[in-house]
PDB file of C-alpha atoms in Angstrom:
ATOM      1  CA  UNK A 147       6.372   2.501  13.998  1.00  0.00           C
ATOM      2  CA  UNK A 148       5.420   5.834  12.480  1.00  0.00           C
ATOM      3  CA  UNK A 149       1.712   5.187  13.115  1.00  0.00           C
ATOM      4  CA  UNK A 150       2.281   5.180  16.891  1.00  0.00           C
ATOM      5  CA  UNK A 151       3.441   8.787  16.729  1.00  0.00           C
ATOM      6  CA  UNK A 152       0.410   9.724  14.641  1.00  0.00           C
ATOM      7  CA  UNK A 153      -1.963   8.153  17.174  1.00  0.00           C
ATOM      8  CA  UNK A 154      -0.263   9.936  20.081  1.00  0.00           C
ATOM      9  CA  UNK A 155      -0.368  13.218  18.189  1.00  0.00           C
ATOM     10  CA  UNK A 156      -4.073  12.745  17.485  1.00  0.00           C
ATOM     11  CA  UNK A 157      -4.881  12.129  21.118  1.00  0.00           C
ATOM     12  CA  UNK A 158      -3.202  15.431  21.953  1.00  0.00           C
ATOM     13  CA  UNK A 159      -4.847  17.342  19.096  1.00  0.00           C
ATOM     14  CA  UNK A 160      -8.336  16.077  19.931  1.00  0.00           C
ATOM     15  CA  UNK A 161      -7.880  16.919  23.614  1.00  0.00           C
ATOM     16  CA  UNK A 162      -6.968  20.546  22.877  1.00  0.00           C
ATOM     17  CA  UNK A 163      -9.910  22.617  21.632  1.00  0.00           C
ATOM     18  CA  UNK A 164      -8.007  24.983  19.271  1.00  0.00           C
ATOM     19  CA  UNK A 165      -6.562  22.027  17.317  1.00  0.00           C
ATOM     20  CA  UNK A 166      -9.634  19.767  17.464  1.00  0.00           C
ATOM     21  CA  UNK A 167     -11.048  20.999  14.157  1.00  0.00           C
ATOM     22  CA  UNK A 168      -7.786  20.334  12.301  1.00  0.00           C
ATOM     23  CA  UNK A 169      -7.508  16.859  13.813  1.00  0.00           C
ATOM     24  CA  UNK A 170     -11.069  15.936  12.831  1.00  0.00           C
ATOM     25  CA  UNK A 171     -10.627  17.293   9.323  1.00  0.00           C
ATOM     26  CA  UNK A 172      -7.321  15.514   8.725  1.00  0.00           C
ATOM     27  CA  UNK A 173      -8.602  12.168  10.020  1.00  0.00           C
ATOM     28  CA  UNK A 174      -8.873  10.564   6.516  1.00  0.00           C
ATOM     29  CA  UNK A 175      -5.251  11.464   5.844  1.00  0.00           C
ATOM     30  CA  UNK A 176      -4.128  10.134   9.221  1.00  0.00           C
ATOM     31  CA  UNK A 177      -5.920   6.827   8.570  1.00  0.00           C
ATOM     32  CA  UNK A 178      -4.181   6.642   5.186  1.00  0.00           C
ATOM     33  CA  UNK A 179      -0.745   7.213   6.755  1.00  0.00           C
ATOM     34  CA  UNK A 180      -1.343   4.646   9.501  1.00  0.00           C
ATOM     35  CA  UNK A 181      -2.682   2.066   7.032  1.00  0.00           C
ATOM     36  CA  UNK A 182       0.395   2.438   4.872  1.00  0.00           C
ATOM     37  CA  UNK A 183       2.636   2.075   7.907  1.00  0.00           C
ATOM     38  CA  UNK A 184       0.755  -0.988   9.200  1.00  0.00           C
ATOM     39  CA  UNK A 185       1.577  -2.892   6.008  1.00  0.00           C
ATOM     40  CA  UNK A 186       5.102  -3.219   7.405  1.00  0.00           C
ATOM     41  CA  UNK A 187       3.757  -5.524  10.123  1.00  0.00           C
ATOM     42  CA  UNK A 188       2.799  -8.246   7.661  1.00  0.00           C
ATOM     43  CA  UNK A 189       4.297  -7.757   4.172  1.00  0.00           C
ATOM     44  CA  UNK A 190       2.217  -8.666   1.148  1.00  0.00           C
ATOM     45  CA  UNK A 191       4.687 -11.302  -0.054  1.00  0.00           C
ATOM     46  CA  UNK A 192       3.764 -13.400   2.997  1.00  0.00           C
ATOM     47  CA  UNK A 193       0.189 -13.626   1.707  1.00  0.00           C
ATOM     48  CA  UNK A 194       0.646 -14.436  -1.982  1.00  0.00           C
ATOM     49  CA  UNK A 195       3.611 -15.257  -4.259  1.00  0.00           C
ATOM     50  CA  UNK A 196       5.485 -12.405  -5.904  1.00  0.00           C
ATOM     51  CA  UNK A 197       4.910 -11.924  -9.616  1.00  0.00           C
ATOM     52  CA  UNK A 198       7.997 -10.933 -11.557  1.00  0.00           C
ATOM     53  CA  UNK A 199       8.148 -12.918 -14.803  1.00  0.00           C
ATOM     54  CA  UNK A 200       4.395 -13.075 -15.448  1.00  0.00           C
ATOM     55  CA  UNK A 201       3.907  -9.313 -15.326  1.00  0.00           C
ATOM     56  CA  UNK A 202       7.020  -8.723 -17.415  1.00  0.00           C
ATOM     57  CA  UNK A 203       5.820 -11.195 -20.037  1.00  0.00           C
ATOM     58  CA  UNK A 204       2.329  -9.687 -20.144  1.00  0.00           C
ATOM     59  CA  UNK A 205       3.760  -6.193 -20.608  1.00  0.00           C
ATOM     60  CA  UNK A 206       6.014  -7.333 -23.439  1.00  0.00           C
ATOM     61  CA  UNK A 207       3.128  -9.192 -25.100  1.00  0.00           C
ATOM     62  CA  UNK A 208       0.669  -6.291 -24.884  1.00  0.00           C
ATOM     63  CA  UNK A 209       2.930  -3.260 -25.278  1.00  0.00           C
ATOM     64  CA  UNK A 210       6.270  -4.619 -26.513  1.00  0.00           C
ATOM     65  CA  UNK A 211       8.356  -2.494 -28.896  1.00  0.00           C
ATOM     66  CA  UNK A 212      10.024  -4.406 -31.723  1.00  0.00           C
ATOM     67  CA  UNK A 213      13.417  -3.119 -32.778  1.00  0.00           C
ATOM     68  CA  UNK A 214      14.844  -3.342 -36.286  1.00  0.00           C
ATOM     69  CA  UNK A 215      16.879  -6.341 -35.146  1.00  0.00           C
ATOM     70  CA  UNK A 216      13.678  -8.169 -34.228  1.00  0.00           C
ATOM     71  CA  UNK A 217      14.296  -7.903 -30.481  1.00  0.00           C
ATOM     72  CA  UNK A 218      11.192  -7.094 -28.475  1.00  0.00           C
ATOM     73  CA  UNK A 219      11.563  -4.759 -25.496  1.00  0.00           C
ATOM     74  CA  UNK A 220       9.138  -3.586 -22.880  1.00  0.00           C
ATOM     75  CA  UNK A 221       8.567   0.200 -23.000  1.00  0.00           C
ATOM     76  CA  UNK A 222      10.642   0.484 -19.813  1.00  0.00           C
ATOM     77  CA  UNK A 223      13.575  -1.280 -21.442  1.00  0.00           C
ATOM     78  CA  UNK A 224      13.207   0.887 -24.538  1.00  0.00           C
ATOM     79  CA  UNK A 225      13.293   4.125 -22.522  1.00  0.00           C
ATOM     80  CA  UNK A 226      16.276   2.875 -20.522  1.00  0.00           C
ATOM     81  CA  UNK A 227      18.155   2.857 -23.839  1.00  0.00           C
ATOM     82  CA  UNK A 228      16.521   5.948 -25.346  1.00  0.00           C
ATOM     83  CA  UNK A 229      16.317   8.903 -22.988  1.00  0.00           C
ATOM     84  CA  UNK A 230      17.459  12.520 -22.895  1.00  0.00           C
ATOM     85  CA  UNK A 231      18.248  15.172 -20.320  1.00  0.00           C
ATOM     86  CA  UNK A 232      15.161  17.302 -20.934  1.00  0.00           C
ATOM     87  CA  UNK A 233      12.859  14.307 -20.509  1.00  0.00           C
ATOM     88  CA  UNK A 234      14.772  13.213 -17.397  1.00  0.00           C
ATOM     89  CA  UNK A 235      14.310  16.622 -15.759  1.00  0.00           C
ATOM     90  CA  UNK A 236      10.624  16.762 -16.688  1.00  0.00           C
ATOM     91  CA  UNK A 237      10.136  13.257 -15.319  1.00  0.00           C
ATOM     92  CA  UNK A 238      11.697  14.238 -12.002  1.00  0.00           C
ATOM     93  CA  UNK A 239       9.527  17.309 -11.589  1.00  0.00           C
ATOM     94  CA  UNK A 240       6.380  15.359 -12.483  1.00  0.00           C
ATOM     95  CA  UNK A 241       7.148  12.633  -9.946  1.00  0.00           C
ATOM     96  CA  UNK A 242       7.842  15.182  -7.225  1.00  0.00           C
ATOM     97  CA  UNK A 243       4.209  16.288  -7.591  1.00  0.00           C
ATOM     98  CA  UNK A 244       2.466  12.988  -6.972  1.00  0.00           C
ATOM     99  CA  UNK A 245       1.841  13.545  -3.217  1.00  0.00           C
ATOM    100  CA  UNK A 246       2.515  17.275  -2.554  1.00  0.00           C
ATOM    101  CA  UNK A 247       0.018  18.512  -5.149  1.00  0.00           C
ATOM    102  CA  UNK A 248      -2.956  16.395  -3.957  1.00  0.00           C
ATOM    103  CA  UNK A 249      -2.105  17.241  -0.340  1.00  0.00           C
ATOM    104  CA  UNK A 250      -1.761  20.923  -1.195  1.00  0.00           C
ATOM    105  CA  UNK A 251      -5.096  20.823  -3.004  1.00  0.00           C
ATOM    106  CA  UNK A 252      -6.735  19.248   0.051  1.00  0.00           C
ATOM    107  CA  UNK A 253      -5.307  21.951   2.317  1.00  0.00           C
ATOM    108  CA  UNK A 254      -6.496  24.643  -0.078  1.00  0.00           C
ATOM    109  CA  UNK A 255     -10.049  23.280  -0.002  1.00  0.00           C
ATOM    110  CA  UNK A 256      -9.936  23.079   3.775  1.00  0.00           C
ATOM    111  CA  UNK A 257      -8.534  26.543   4.492  1.00  0.00           C
ATOM    112  CA  UNK A 258     -10.842  28.148   1.919  1.00  0.00           C
ATOM    113  CA  UNK A 259     -13.738  26.583   3.888  1.00  0.00           C
ATOM    114  CA  UNK A 260     -14.865  24.362   1.027  1.00  0.00           C
ATOM    115  CA  UNK A 261     -15.479  21.670   3.603  1.00  0.00           C
ATOM    116  CA  UNK A 262     -17.818  19.493   1.594  1.00  0.00           C
ATOM    117  CA  UNK A 263     -15.459  19.372  -1.391  1.00  0.00           C
ATOM    118  CA  UNK A 264     -12.519  18.806   0.958  1.00  0.00           C
ATOM    119  CA  UNK A 265     -14.162  15.842   2.667  1.00  0.00           C
ATOM    120  CA  UNK A 266     -15.317  14.242  -0.573  1.00  0.00           C
ATOM    121  CA  UNK A 267     -11.804  14.503  -1.995  1.00  0.00           C
ATOM    122  CA  UNK A 268     -10.090  13.321   1.191  1.00  0.00           C
ATOM    123  CA  UNK A 269     -12.368  10.316   1.641  1.00  0.00           C
ATOM    124  CA  UNK A 270     -11.994   9.375  -2.024  1.00  0.00           C
ATOM    125  CA  UNK A 271      -8.216   9.581  -1.619  1.00  0.00           C
ATOM    126  CA  UNK A 272      -8.423   7.316   1.433  1.00  0.00           C
ATOM    127  CA  UNK A 273     -10.740   4.772  -0.213  1.00  0.00           C
ATOM    128  CA  UNK A 274      -8.605   4.523  -3.356  1.00  0.00           C
ATOM    129  CA  UNK A 275      -5.524   3.930  -1.222  1.00  0.00           C
ATOM    130  CA  UNK A 276      -7.244   1.197   0.765  1.00  0.00           C
ATOM    131  CA  UNK A 277      -8.330  -0.476  -2.472  1.00  0.00           C
ATOM    132  CA  UNK A 278      -4.775  -0.179  -3.779  1.00  0.00           C
ATOM    133  CA  UNK A 279      -3.340  -1.675  -0.593  1.00  0.00           C
ATOM    134  CA  UNK A 280      -5.704  -4.621  -1.015  1.00  0.00           C
ATOM    135  CA  UNK A 281      -4.329  -5.001  -4.537  1.00  0.00           C
ATOM    136  CA  UNK A 282      -0.807  -5.188  -3.131  1.00  0.00           C
ATOM    137  CA  UNK A 283      -1.790  -8.193  -1.021  1.00  0.00           C
ATOM    138  CA  UNK A 284      -3.881  -9.868  -3.709  1.00  0.00           C
ATOM    139  CA  UNK A 285      -1.096  -9.666  -6.283  1.00  0.00           C
ATOM    140  CA  UNK A 286       2.391  -8.818  -4.962  1.00  0.00           C
ATOM    141  CA  UNK A 287       4.377  -7.679  -7.978  1.00  0.00           C
ATOM    142  CA  UNK A 288       7.861  -6.440  -8.774  1.00  0.00           C
ATOM    143  CA  UNK A 289       8.405  -3.136 -10.600  1.00  0.00           C
ATOM    144  CA  UNK A 290      10.106  -3.107 -14.000  1.00  0.00           C
ATOM    145  CA  UNK A 291      13.471  -1.995 -12.628  1.00  0.00           C
ATOM    146  CA  UNK A 292      13.591  -5.148 -10.485  1.00  0.00           C
ATOM    147  CA  UNK A 293      13.304  -7.460 -13.484  1.00  0.00           C
ATOM    148  CA  UNK A 294      15.807  -5.338 -15.397  1.00  0.00           C
ATOM    149  CA  UNK A 295      18.372  -5.425 -12.591  1.00  0.00           C
ATOM    150  CA  UNK A 296      17.794  -8.696 -10.719  1.00  0.00           C
ATOM    151  CA  UNK A 297      16.032 -10.986 -13.156  1.00  0.00           C
ATOM    152  CA  UNK A 298      12.902 -12.975 -12.385  1.00  0.00           C
ATOM    153  CA  UNK A 299      13.745 -14.581  -9.048  1.00  0.00           C
ATOM    154  CA  UNK A 300      12.170 -12.725  -6.086  1.00  0.00           C
ATOM    155  CA  UNK A 301      14.676 -11.764  -3.421  1.00  0.00           C
ATOM    156  CA  UNK A 302      13.058 -10.566  -0.220  1.00  0.00           C
ATOM    157  CA  UNK A 303      14.258  -7.386   1.481  1.00  0.00           C
ATOM    158  CA  UNK A 304      15.588  -6.002  -1.776  1.00  0.00           C
ATOM    159  CA  UNK A 305      16.402  -2.313  -1.176  1.00  0.00           C
ATOM    160  CA  UNK A 306      14.500   0.411  -2.960  1.00  0.00           C
ATOM    161  CA  UNK A 307      15.830   1.710  -6.242  1.00  0.00           C
ATOM    162  CA  UNK A 308      15.528   5.110  -7.915  1.00  0.00           C
ATOM    163  CA  UNK A 309      15.729   3.473 -11.369  1.00  0.00           C
ATOM    164  CA  UNK A 310      15.431   6.103 -14.117  1.00  0.00           C
ATOM    165  CA  UNK A 311      14.838   8.873 -11.586  1.00  0.00           C
ATOM    166  CA  UNK A 312      18.521   8.609 -10.736  1.00  0.00           C
ATOM    167  CA  UNK A 313      19.199  10.519 -13.940  1.00  0.00           C
ATOM    168  CA  UNK A 314      17.287  13.482 -12.497  1.00  0.00           C
ATOM    169  CA  UNK A 315      19.408  13.394  -9.331  1.00  0.00           C
ATOM    170  CA  UNK A 316      22.587  13.269 -11.410  1.00  0.00           C
ATOM    171  CA  UNK A 317      21.547  16.186 -13.597  1.00  0.00           C
ATOM    172  CA  UNK A 318      20.394  18.337 -10.677  1.00  0.00           C
ATOM    173  CA  UNK A 319      23.295  17.376  -8.421  1.00  0.00           C
ATOM    174  CA  UNK A 320      20.877  16.702  -5.535  1.00  0.00           C
ATOM    175  CA  UNK A 321      20.056  13.163  -4.301  1.00  0.00           C
ATOM    176  CA  UNK A 322      16.311  13.859  -4.064  1.00  0.00           C
ATOM    177  CA  UNK A 323      15.005  10.504  -5.213  1.00  0.00           C
ATOM    178  CA  UNK A 324      17.856   8.547  -3.667  1.00  0.00           C
ATOM    179  CA  UNK A 325      16.648   9.870  -0.308  1.00  0.00           C
ATOM    180  CA  UNK A 326      13.006   9.078  -1.095  1.00  0.00           C
ATOM    181  CA  UNK A 327      13.427   5.578  -2.490  1.00  0.00           C
ATOM    182  CA  UNK A 328      16.514   4.365  -0.664  1.00  0.00           C
ATOM    183  CA  UNK A 329      14.453   3.347   2.392  1.00  0.00           C
ATOM    184  CA  UNK A 330      11.520   1.718   0.606  1.00  0.00           C
ATOM    185  CA  UNK A 331      10.387  -1.090   2.913  1.00  0.00           C
ATOM    186  CA  UNK A 332       8.721  -3.264   0.265  1.00  0.00           C
ATOM    187  CA  UNK A 333       9.509  -3.012  -3.417  1.00  0.00           C
ATOM    188  CA  UNK A 334       6.981  -5.721  -4.352  1.00  0.00           C
ATOM    189  CA  UNK A 335       3.988  -3.390  -4.327  1.00  0.00           C
ATOM    190  CA  UNK A 336       3.808  -2.195  -7.909  1.00  0.00           C
ATOM    191  CA  UNK A 337       0.246  -3.285  -8.763  1.00  0.00           C
ATOM    192  CA  UNK A 338      -1.827  -1.177  -8.929  1.00  0.00           C
ATOM    193  CA  UNK A 339       0.201   1.986  -9.424  1.00  0.00           C
ATOM    194  CA  UNK A 340      -1.049   4.488  -6.857  1.00  0.00           C
ATOM    195  CA  UNK A 341       1.329   6.982  -8.448  1.00  0.00           C
ATOM    196  CA  UNK A 342      -1.086   6.878 -11.364  1.00  0.00           C
ATOM    197  CA  UNK A 343      -4.124   7.274  -9.102  1.00  0.00           C
ATOM    198  CA  UNK A 344      -3.337  10.268  -6.896  1.00  0.00           C
ATOM    199  CA  UNK A 345      -3.314  13.084  -9.424  1.00  0.00           C
ATOM    200  CA  UNK A 346      -6.282  11.570 -11.243  1.00  0.00           C
ATOM    201  CA  UNK A 347      -8.297  11.875  -8.022  1.00  0.00           C
ATOM    202  CA  UNK A 348      -7.109  15.464  -7.556  1.00  0.00           C
ATOM    203  CA  UNK A 349      -7.988  16.346 -11.151  1.00  0.00           C
ATOM    204  CA  UNK A 350     -11.438  14.770 -10.914  1.00  0.00           C
ATOM    205  CA  UNK A 351     -12.328  16.557  -7.682  1.00  0.00           C
ATOM    206  CA  UNK A 352     -10.913  19.859  -8.909  1.00  0.00           C
ATOM    207  CA  UNK A 353     -13.368  19.577 -11.796  1.00  0.00           C
ATOM    208  CA  UNK A 354     -16.265  18.356  -9.617  1.00  0.00           C
ATOM    209  CA  UNK A 355     -15.747  21.154  -7.096  1.00  0.00           C
ATOM    210  CA  UNK A 356     -15.717  23.707  -9.917  1.00  0.00           C
ATOM    211  CA  UNK A 357     -12.212  25.029  -9.396  1.00  0.00           C
ATOM    212  CA  UNK A 358     -10.747  27.420 -11.957  1.00  0.00           C
ATOM    213  CA  UNK A 359     -10.380  25.828 -15.375  1.00  0.00           C
ATOM    214  CA  UNK A 360      -6.661  26.601 -15.383  1.00  0.00           C
ATOM    215  CA  UNK A 361      -6.192  24.592 -12.189  1.00  0.00           C
ATOM    216  CA  UNK A 362      -8.006  21.609 -13.681  1.00  0.00           C
ATOM    217  CA  UNK A 363      -5.889  21.796 -16.834  1.00  0.00           C
ATOM    218  CA  UNK A 364      -2.621  22.007 -14.875  1.00  0.00           C
ATOM    219  CA  UNK A 365      -3.692  19.073 -12.713  1.00  0.00           C
ATOM    220  CA  UNK A 366      -4.562  17.055 -15.806  1.00  0.00           C
ATOM    221  CA  UNK A 367      -1.176  17.793 -17.374  1.00  0.00           C
ATOM    222  CA  UNK A 368       0.643  16.764 -14.189  1.00  0.00           C
ATOM    223  CA  UNK A 369      -1.491  13.626 -14.049  1.00  0.00           C
ATOM    224  CA  UNK A 370      -0.568  12.641 -17.605  1.00  0.00           C
ATOM    225  CA  UNK A 371       3.064  13.521 -16.892  1.00  0.00           C
ATOM    226  CA  UNK A 372       3.161  11.198 -13.888  1.00  0.00           C
ATOM    227  CA  UNK A 373       1.663   8.356 -15.941  1.00  0.00           C
ATOM    228  CA  UNK A 374       4.371   8.845 -18.559  1.00  0.00           C
ATOM    229  CA  UNK A 375       7.125   9.205 -15.938  1.00  0.00           C
ATOM    230  CA  UNK A 376       6.125   5.976 -14.197  1.00  0.00           C
ATOM    231  CA  UNK A 377       6.853   4.060 -17.408  1.00  0.00           C
ATOM    232  CA  UNK A 378       9.740   6.226 -18.651  1.00  0.00           C
ATOM    233  CA  UNK A 379      11.721   5.743 -15.413  1.00  0.00           C
ATOM    234  CA  UNK A 380      10.931   1.989 -15.089  1.00  0.00           C
ATOM    235  CA  UNK A 381       9.002   2.391 -11.855  1.00  0.00           C
ATOM    236  CA  UNK A 382       5.838   0.893 -13.330  1.00  0.00           C
ATOM    237  CA  UNK A 383       4.654  -1.065 -16.324  1.00  0.00           C
ATOM    238  CA  UNK A 384       1.867   0.336 -18.479  1.00  0.00           C
ATOM    239  CA  UNK A 385      -0.270  -2.442 -16.995  1.00  0.00           C
ATOM    240  CA  UNK A 386       0.406  -1.070 -13.493  1.00  0.00           C
ATOM    241  CA  UNK A 387      -0.590   2.431 -14.585  1.00  0.00           C
ATOM    242  CA  UNK A 388      -3.816   1.240 -16.217  1.00  0.00           C
ATOM    243  CA  UNK A 389      -4.732  -0.732 -13.094  1.00  0.00           C
ATOM    244  CA  UNK A 390      -3.953   2.334 -10.974  1.00  0.00           C
ATOM    245  CA  UNK A 391      -6.281   4.436 -13.129  1.00  0.00           C
ATOM    246  CA  UNK A 392      -8.975   1.778 -12.838  1.00  0.00           C
ATOM    247  CA  UNK A 393      -8.550   1.646  -9.051  1.00  0.00           C
ATOM    248  CA  UNK A 394      -8.976   5.417  -8.833  1.00  0.00           C
ATOM    249  CA  UNK A 395     -12.099   5.373 -11.000  1.00  0.00           C
ATOM    250  CA  UNK A 396     -13.666   2.482  -9.073  1.00  0.00           C
ATOM    251  CA  UNK A 397     -12.925   4.154  -5.744  1.00  0.00           C
ATOM    252  CA  UNK A 398     -14.364   7.503  -6.795  1.00  0.00           C
ATOM    253  CA  UNK A 399     -17.492   5.954  -8.307  1.00  0.00           C
ATOM    254  CA  UNK A 400     -18.108   3.854  -5.200  1.00  0.00           C
ATOM    255  CA  UNK A 401     -17.607   6.777  -2.851  1.00  0.00           C
ATOM    256  CA  UNK A 402     -19.711   9.236  -4.809  1.00  0.00           C
ATOM    257  CA  UNK A 403     -22.545   6.734  -5.173  1.00  0.00           C
ATOM    258  CA  UNK A 404     -22.547   6.190  -1.405  1.00  0.00           C
ATOM    259  CA  UNK A 405     -22.236   9.856  -0.440  1.00  0.00           C
ATOM    260  CA  UNK A 406     -24.638  11.288  -2.991  1.00  0.00           C
ATOM    261  CA  UNK A 407     -27.135   8.519  -3.665  1.00  0.00           C
ATOM    262  CA  UNK A 408     -27.739   6.933  -0.263  1.00  0.00           C
ATOM    263  CA  UNK A 409     -29.408   8.510   2.762  1.00  0.00           C
ATOM    264  CA  UNK A 410     -26.725   7.156   5.095  1.00  0.00           C
ATOM    265  CA  UNK A 411     -23.939   8.630   2.972  1.00  0.00           C
ATOM    266  CA  UNK A 412     -25.593  12.046   2.758  1.00  0.00           C
ATOM    267  CA  UNK A 413     -26.222  12.148   6.510  1.00  0.00           C
ATOM    268  CA  UNK A 414     -22.635  11.134   7.221  1.00  0.00           C
ATOM    269  CA  UNK A 415     -21.194  13.843   4.978  1.00  0.00           C
ATOM    270  CA  UNK A 416     -23.585  16.509   6.313  1.00  0.00           C
ATOM    271  CA  UNK A 417     -22.736  15.578   9.907  1.00  0.00           C
ATOM    272  CA  UNK A 418     -18.999  15.631   9.193  1.00  0.00           C
ATOM    273  CA  UNK A 419     -19.234  19.071   7.567  1.00  0.00           C
ATOM    274  CA  UNK A 420     -21.294  20.448  10.477  1.00  0.00           C
ATOM    275  CA  UNK A 421     -18.850  18.987  12.988  1.00  0.00           C
ATOM    276  CA  UNK A 422     -15.868  20.700  11.391  1.00  0.00           C
ATOM    277  CA  UNK A 423     -17.772  23.970  11.014  1.00  0.00           C
ATOM    278  CA  UNK A 424     -18.944  23.830  14.639  1.00  0.00           C
ATOM    279  CA  UNK A 425     -15.394  23.222  15.871  1.00  0.00           C
ATOM    280  CA  UNK A 426     -14.328  26.195  13.778  1.00  0.00           C
ATOM    281  CA  UNK A 427     -16.850  28.442  15.503  1.00  0.00           C
ATOM    282  CA  UNK A 428     -15.928  27.054  18.924  1.00  0.00           C
ATOM    283  CA  UNK A 429     -12.236  27.625  18.299  1.00  0.00           C
TER     284      UNK A 429
END
């Protein structure tokens, strides 16, 4: 498992003084990576039944688009019939940002010595992911492309699917998303949409840490673009996106209330900042 390599790497990094600071600072991200990997040990569909038809029906009821013929389509089905090259390229670029931009923002905060902002953002990112992973187990759910391609009967070990992002690969002539999604271990983890959460967290903490207004605006645009792409490419229902946004907001509110409004939280954050700073001086 991938997490075994992370643990071994961390033992080495902590043992060596010059890399100790980096290892301590990146701990929230390492816990996130290991937690994601550990979900392979016991898939969510072994805990609760997979929802395919119920989520599809709810999406059509709440957000269905009625055609002139009277047929009602989900937004995903509508975009599968009505798409264009420009939108396909934009969608691909937006979706390529969903992890690199938040990670790049975290590294920027760290290397610019904004340790407090870095830790608040990193721990919020971790908490939101853990909440999202809990959601996967509480309500295993199929993405829209599954219902569109396979119907409403869950089939375990279904391979990952690029869905509408395949149009980006075709236009660019590079199998970017085929490489990313072809090895997806569990496709029944669509609710909540953490795609919708990541850039929202980055945007919120860019604003809270008083980054340049242009950065906040760009982050917000990418965030909105990812929300749209998730639906446009049939990777998520609007319901998934809204639940992902809610998960991000709940996670950030919980974390900030603990860190800023409780003595334990303030002491923890202060100690963590001092620890990283002290390692920096020692290195």
